[in-house]
Coordinates of C-alpha atoms in Angstrom, one line a residue:
M1 CA -10.4 63.4 -63.0
R2 CA -13.2 61.8 -61.1
L3 CA -13.1 58.9 -63.4
N4 CA -9.4 58.3 -62.9
C5 CA -9.8 58.5 -59.1
F6 CA -12.7 56.0 -59.3
L7 CA -10.6 53.6 -61.4
I8 CA -7.7 53.8 -59.0
L9 CA -9.9 53.1 -56.0
F10 CA -11.6 50.2 -57.7
L11 CA -8.2 48.7 -58.6
A12 CA -6.9 49.0 -55.0
V13 CA -10.0 47.3 -53.6
F14 CA -9.7 44.5 -56.1
L15 CA -6.0 43.8 -55.4
S16 CA -6.5 44.0 -51.6
A17 CA -9.3 41.4 -51.8
H18 CA -7.2 38.9 -53.7
S19 CA -4.2 39.4 -51.4
Q20 CA -5.9 37.9 -48.2
V21 CA -4.5 34.6 -46.9
T22 CA -6.8 31.8 -47.7
Q23 CA -8.0 29.5 -44.9
L24 CA -5.6 26.6 -44.3
K25 CA -7.0 23.1 -44.7
A26 CA -5.3 21.5 -41.7
F27 CA -8.0 19.0 -41.0
E28 CA -9.1 16.6 -43.7
I29 CA -11.8 13.9 -43.5
D30 CA -10.2 10.5 -44.0
S31 CA -13.4 8.5 -44.6
T32 CA -16.7 9.2 -46.4
N33 CA -18.9 7.1 -44.1
G34 CA -21.3 9.5 -42.3
S35 CA -21.5 7.5 -39.1
F36 CA -17.8 7.2 -38.5
K37 CA -15.1 9.7 -39.4
I38 CA -11.4 9.7 -39.0
I39 CA -9.7 13.1 -39.1
R40 CA -5.9 13.4 -39.7
I41 CA -4.0 16.5 -38.8
K42 CA -1.6 17.7 -41.5
D43 CA 1.7 19.5 -40.9
V44 CA 1.1 22.9 -42.3
K45 CA 3.9 25.5 -42.7
L46 CA 2.7 29.0 -42.2
K47 CA 3.6 31.5 -45.0
Y48 CA 3.5 34.6 -42.8
L49 CA 4.5 34.9 -39.2
T50 CA 2.9 37.4 -36.8
R51 CA 5.1 40.0 -35.2
N52 CA 4.4 38.7 -31.7
A53 CA 5.7 35.2 -32.5
K54 CA 8.8 34.2 -30.5
L55 CA 11.0 31.5 -32.0
T56 CA 13.4 29.5 -29.8
D57 CA 16.2 27.1 -30.6
P58 CA 15.4 23.7 -29.1
R59 CA 19.1 22.7 -29.1
T60 CA 20.8 22.9 -25.6
V61 CA 23.6 25.3 -25.2
L62 CA 26.4 23.2 -23.8
N63 CA 28.4 26.1 -22.3
R64 CA 25.5 26.8 -20.0
V65 CA 25.3 23.2 -18.5
K66 CA 26.5 22.8 -14.9
P67 CA 27.7 19.5 -13.4
L68 CA 25.6 17.7 -10.8
S69 CA 26.4 18.7 -7.3
I70 CA 24.8 15.4 -5.9
W71 CA 25.7 12.1 -7.5
Y72 CA 22.8 10.2 -8.8
N73 CA 21.8 6.9 -7.4
R74 CA 23.0 4.1 -9.6
F75 CA 20.7 1.3 -10.5
K76 CA 21.2 -1.8 -8.5
P77 CA 19.7 -5.0 -9.7
T78 CA 17.5 -7.0 -7.3
S79 CA 19.5 -9.6 -5.3
F80 CA 18.0 -12.5 -3.4
W81 CA 21.1 -12.7 -1.2
K82 CA 21.3 -11.0 2.2
K83 CA 24.8 -10.4 3.4
V84 CA 26.0 -9.6 6.9
N85 CA 29.6 -8.6 7.8
K86 CA 30.4 -7.4 11.3
F87 CA 33.6 -6.8 13.1
G88 CA 33.6 -5.8 16.8
L89 CA 36.1 -5.0 19.4
N90 CA 35.2 -4.4 23.1
V91 CA 37.9 -3.0 25.4
S92 CA 37.7 -2.4 29.2
E93 CA 40.6 -1.0 31.3
V94 CA 41.2 -0.2 34.9
S95 CA 44.2 1.8 36.1
F96 CA 45.3 2.9 39.6
V97 CA 47.9 5.4 40.7
N98 CA 48.4 5.9 44.4
W99 CA 44.9 4.6 45.0
N100 CA 44.3 4.3 48.7
A101 CA 41.5 1.6 48.4
G102 CA 43.9 -0.6 46.5
G103 CA 43.4 -2.6 43.2
D104 CA 45.3 -4.1 40.3
N105 CA 45.6 -2.6 36.9
S106 CA 43.9 -4.7 34.2
V107 CA 43.0 -4.6 30.5
S108 CA 40.4 -6.8 28.8
A109 CA 39.7 -7.1 25.1
L110 CA 37.1 -9.1 23.2
A111 CA 37.2 -9.4 19.4
S112 CA 34.2 -10.8 17.4
A113 CA 33.3 -11.4 13.8
D114 CA 29.9 -12.3 12.4
F115 CA 29.3 -13.3 8.8
A116 CA 26.1 -14.4 7.1
R117 CA 25.1 -15.3 3.5
N118 CA 21.4 -16.0 3.3
Y119 CA 19.5 -16.7 0.1
K120 CA 15.7 -16.7 -0.2
F121 CA 13.6 -16.8 -3.4
R122 CA 10.2 -18.5 -3.9
Y123 CA 10.5 -22.1 -2.8
L124 CA 14.2 -22.2 -1.7
S125 CA 15.9 -20.8 1.4
W126 CA 19.6 -21.2 2.2
N127 CA 21.2 -19.7 5.4
N128 CA 24.9 -19.7 6.1
E129 CA 26.4 -18.2 9.3
A130 CA 29.8 -18.0 10.9
Q131 CA 30.4 -16.6 14.4
L132 CA 33.9 -16.1 15.8
R133 CA 34.8 -14.9 19.3
Y134 CA 38.1 -14.5 21.2
G135 CA 38.8 -12.6 24.4
L136 CA 41.9 -12.0 26.6
N137 CA 42.5 -10.4 30.0
A138 CA 45.8 -9.0 31.3
Q139 CA 46.0 -8.2 35.0
E140 CA 48.9 -6.8 36.9
G141 CA 50.8 -9.5 38.8
R142 CA 49.6 -12.5 36.7
K143 CA 49.9 -13.9 33.2
L144 CA 47.6 -13.4 30.3
R145 CA 44.3 -15.3 30.5
K146 CA 41.6 -16.3 28.1
T147 CA 38.1 -15.0 28.7
D148 CA 36.2 -16.1 25.6
D149 CA 36.8 -18.6 22.8
Q150 CA 34.2 -19.7 20.2
I151 CA 34.0 -21.0 16.6
R152 CA 30.4 -21.6 15.4
L153 CA 29.6 -22.5 11.7
S154 CA 26.1 -23.4 10.5
T155 CA 24.3 -24.0 7.3
T156 CA 20.6 -24.7 6.6
L157 CA 19.0 -25.7 3.3
S158 CA 15.2 -25.4 3.2
F159 CA 12.5 -26.0 0.6
R160 CA 8.8 -25.4 0.6
K161 CA 6.0 -26.7 -1.6
D162 CA 4.4 -23.3 -2.4
T163 CA 5.0 -19.6 -1.8
I164 CA 2.1 -19.2 0.7
T165 CA 3.3 -21.4 3.6
N166 CA 6.0 -20.5 6.0
W167 CA 6.9 -24.1 6.8
Y168 CA 10.0 -25.6 5.0
Y169 CA 11.5 -29.0 4.7
S170 CA 15.1 -28.5 6.0
V171 CA 18.5 -30.1 6.2
K172 CA 20.7 -28.5 8.8
A173 CA 24.4 -28.9 9.8
N174 CA 26.4 -26.9 12.4
I175 CA 29.8 -27.3 14.0
R176 CA 31.1 -25.7 17.2
T177 CA 34.6 -25.7 18.8
Q178 CA 37.3 -23.3 20.0
F179 CA 40.6 -21.7 18.8
S180 CA 43.1 -22.4 21.6
N181 CA 43.8 -24.4 24.7
G182 CA 41.6 -23.9 27.8
Y183 CA 43.0 -24.1 31.3
K184 CA 41.6 -24.2 34.8
Y185 CA 43.6 -21.2 36.1
P186 CA 46.1 -20.8 37.7
D187 CA 47.2 -24.3 36.3
R188 CA 48.7 -23.7 32.8
D189 CA 50.4 -27.1 32.4
T190 CA 47.3 -29.3 31.9
P191 CA 44.8 -28.1 29.3
I192 CA 41.2 -29.1 29.9
S193 CA 40.1 -28.4 26.3
R194 CA 41.7 -27.8 22.9
F195 CA 40.8 -27.2 19.3
M196 CA 38.3 -29.9 18.3
A197 CA 38.5 -31.3 21.9
P198 CA 35.7 -31.0 22.2
G199 CA 34.2 -30.3 18.8
Y200 CA 30.5 -30.8 18.2
L201 CA 28.9 -31.6 14.8
F202 CA 25.1 -31.7 14.3
V203 CA 23.6 -33.0 11.1
G204 CA 19.9 -33.7 10.7
V205 CA 16.7 -33.3 8.7
G206 CA 13.4 -31.8 9.8
T207 CA 11.1 -28.8 9.3
S208 CA 11.6 -25.1 9.7
Y209 CA 9.2 -22.2 10.3
I210 CA 10.6 -19.1 8.6
P211 CA 8.3 -16.0 8.5
P212 CA 8.7 -13.5 5.6
K213 CA 10.8 -11.0 7.7
D214 CA 13.4 -13.7 8.6
Q215 CA 13.7 -12.4 12.2
F216 CA 12.3 -15.6 13.7
N217 CA 13.4 -19.1 12.8
L218 CA 12.2 -22.3 14.4
Y219 CA 13.8 -25.6 13.4
I220 CA 12.5 -29.0 14.6
S221 CA 14.4 -32.2 13.7
P222 CA 13.3 -35.6 14.9
A223 CA 16.4 -37.2 13.5
T224 CA 19.7 -35.4 14.2
M225 CA 23.1 -37.1 14.5
K226 CA 25.4 -35.5 17.1
S227 CA 29.1 -36.2 16.8
T228 CA 31.4 -35.3 19.7
F229 CA 35.1 -35.1 18.7
V230 CA 38.0 -35.3 21.1
L231 CA 41.0 -35.2 18.9
D232 CA 43.5 -34.6 21.7
E233 CA 45.2 -37.8 22.8
A234 CA 45.5 -36.9 26.5
L235 CA 41.9 -35.8 26.8
S236 CA 40.7 -38.8 24.8
N237 CA 42.5 -41.2 27.1
Q238 CA 40.8 -39.6 30.1
G239 CA 37.4 -40.2 28.5
A240 CA 36.6 -36.5 28.5
F241 CA 33.3 -35.0 27.2
G242 CA 31.5 -38.3 27.1
V243 CA 33.7 -40.3 24.8
E244 CA 35.0 -43.8 25.8
A245 CA 38.6 -43.8 27.0
G246 CA 40.9 -43.9 24.0
D247 CA 38.2 -43.1 21.5
R248 CA 38.2 -39.9 19.4
V249 CA 34.5 -39.7 18.3
F250 CA 31.2 -40.3 20.1
L251 CA 28.0 -40.5 18.1
E252 CA 24.4 -40.0 19.3
L253 CA 21.1 -39.9 17.5
G254 CA 18.4 -37.7 19.0
F255 CA 15.8 -34.9 18.8
L256 CA 16.9 -31.3 18.1
V257 CA 15.0 -28.0 18.5
T258 CA 16.7 -24.8 17.5
N259 CA 15.2 -21.3 17.7
T260 CA 16.7 -17.9 16.8
W261 CA 14.9 -14.5 17.1
E262 CA 16.0 -10.9 16.6
T263 CA 13.9 -7.9 17.4
E264 CA 14.2 -4.3 18.3
I265 CA 12.6 -4.0 21.8
A266 CA 13.3 -0.2 22.1
N267 CA 14.8 2.5 20.0
N268 CA 18.4 1.4 19.1
V269 CA 18.1 -1.6 21.5
L270 CA 18.3 -4.9 19.6
M271 CA 17.7 -8.2 21.3
S272 CA 19.1 -11.5 19.8
H273 CA 18.3 -14.9 21.2
R274 CA 19.6 -18.4 20.2
L275 CA 18.4 -21.7 21.8
N276 CA 19.4 -25.3 21.1
L277 CA 17.7 -28.2 22.9
Y278 CA 18.9 -31.8 22.2
T279 CA 18.1 -35.1 23.7
D280 CA 19.5 -38.5 22.8
Y281 CA 17.2 -41.4 21.9
V282 CA 19.4 -44.3 23.0
R283 CA 21.5 -43.4 26.1
S284 CA 19.4 -40.8 28.0
F285 CA 16.1 -39.9 26.3
G286 CA 14.5 -37.0 28.2
N287 CA 17.8 -35.7 29.5
I288 CA 18.0 -32.4 27.5
D289 CA 21.3 -30.6 26.6
V290 CA 20.7 -26.9 26.7
D291 CA 22.7 -24.2 24.8
W292 CA 21.1 -20.7 25.2
E293 CA 22.5 -17.3 24.3
L294 CA 20.7 -14.0 25.0
N295 CA 22.3 -10.7 23.9
F296 CA 21.2 -7.0 24.0
N297 CA 23.0 -4.6 21.6
L298 CA 22.6 -1.0 22.6
K299 CA 23.5 1.2 19.6
V300 CA 25.1 4.6 20.3
N301 CA 25.9 5.4 16.7
D302 CA 27.1 3.7 13.5
F303 CA 30.4 2.6 15.1
L304 CA 29.9 2.7 18.8
N305 CA 27.7 0.2 20.8
A306 CA 27.4 -1.6 24.1
N307 CA 26.7 -5.3 24.6
I308 CA 25.0 -7.1 27.4
G309 CA 24.8 -10.9 27.1
T310 CA 24.5 -14.2 28.9
H311 CA 25.3 -17.7 27.8
I312 CA 24.0 -20.9 29.6
I313 CA 25.2 -24.4 28.7
F314 CA 24.1 -27.7 30.3
D315 CA 25.6 -30.9 28.9
D316 CA 25.3 -34.2 30.8
D317 CA 28.5 -35.4 29.1
I318 CA 30.6 -32.6 30.6
K319 CA 31.5 -33.5 34.2
F320 CA 32.9 -31.4 37.1
D321 CA 34.5 -32.2 40.4
E322 CA 36.1 -35.4 39.3
E323 CA 37.8 -37.3 42.1
V324 CA 41.0 -39.2 41.2
A325 CA 43.0 -41.5 43.6
E326 CA 46.8 -41.2 44.0
D327 CA 47.3 -44.2 41.7
G328 CA 45.3 -42.5 38.9
T329 CA 42.0 -44.5 39.3
V330 CA 38.8 -42.5 39.1
I331 CA 36.9 -42.6 42.3
S332 CA 34.0 -40.4 41.2
P333 CA 33.5 -39.2 37.6
G334 CA 31.9 -36.0 38.8
V335 CA 28.5 -34.5 38.1
A336 CA 27.1 -32.3 35.3
K337 CA 26.6 -28.6 36.2
I338 CA 25.1 -25.6 34.6
Q339 CA 27.7 -23.4 32.9
F340 CA 27.0 -19.7 33.0
K341 CA 28.8 -16.8 31.3
Q342 CA 27.9 -13.1 31.5
L343 CA 29.3 -10.4 29.2
L344 CA 29.2 -6.6 29.5
G345 CA 31.2 -4.4 27.2
V346 CA 31.4 -1.2 25.2
G347 CA 33.4 -1.0 22.0
L348 CA 33.5 -0.5 18.3
L349 CA 31.4 -2.3 15.7
Y350 CA 32.0 -2.0 11.9
S351 CA 29.5 -3.4 9.4
F352 CA 29.8 -3.5 5.6

């Protein structure tokens, strides 16, 4: 009996010893060189899993996926074009009902549109700009009158020799005129200006200083051709705006300096400045024609803003207080004066 128990015990110990899991050889030496060894890790599949192991399915369960509540930002490729599109409308109105102090009802409106397409990459810079303005005033007891009228188009192509300097070699052209007839109110029969009467065209070559932020631009041209167009026959025969009587075009060659600057002087207060200085070499060198605009844009929100601006023009070819005799002969051609315009308005501004 004891012998049988001993044999059974010996057999159980022998079988249990041979049933142990052998050590897995997951790491094998790849080289035999003693100073340098490469060890590769082999994928080993376990024969037996422990009871504490938790297996998960890596596949996503589609019925548990929820749509995005916030749309992701789409990828936008880098563009070297800077675009500006602005539409503005300023309206002011005064109305009286049984007002003891007196007054006339009036409504004024000024529409504006600004467009810009500017390209800048490495050695090349190309700026294109269009500015359009038109304003009207309606007052009780008198006809509709024009308060503002402007068309301004400009393009500047610039090239620099390296990417470090801010000085460019530039070719610049700009044209300026108006939409409709201008009158010396209350006279509405004889226009003092029309479309392309006058019209000014500047074409020249020079150098430009353009910093990286493009908020400041200085253009200096020692050779600029100024063309003054008077395409209206009546104004041409009068010799208006510096042209000879009967001529439609007057050409000048001179020196031009142009400067533009935009900066935020306070929170939501943007200042923009444009200055043109021109003098003719042949007729009146040193007599400088000035065209200066200064505007302050006070932003209330994305669509509402207020504008305060001034515009000063001095052109020796534009005369005032002309004296004409009864027979039509000109006694005095008049004198050049400073032209000044001031603007204050609150309105809508839409940009896209």
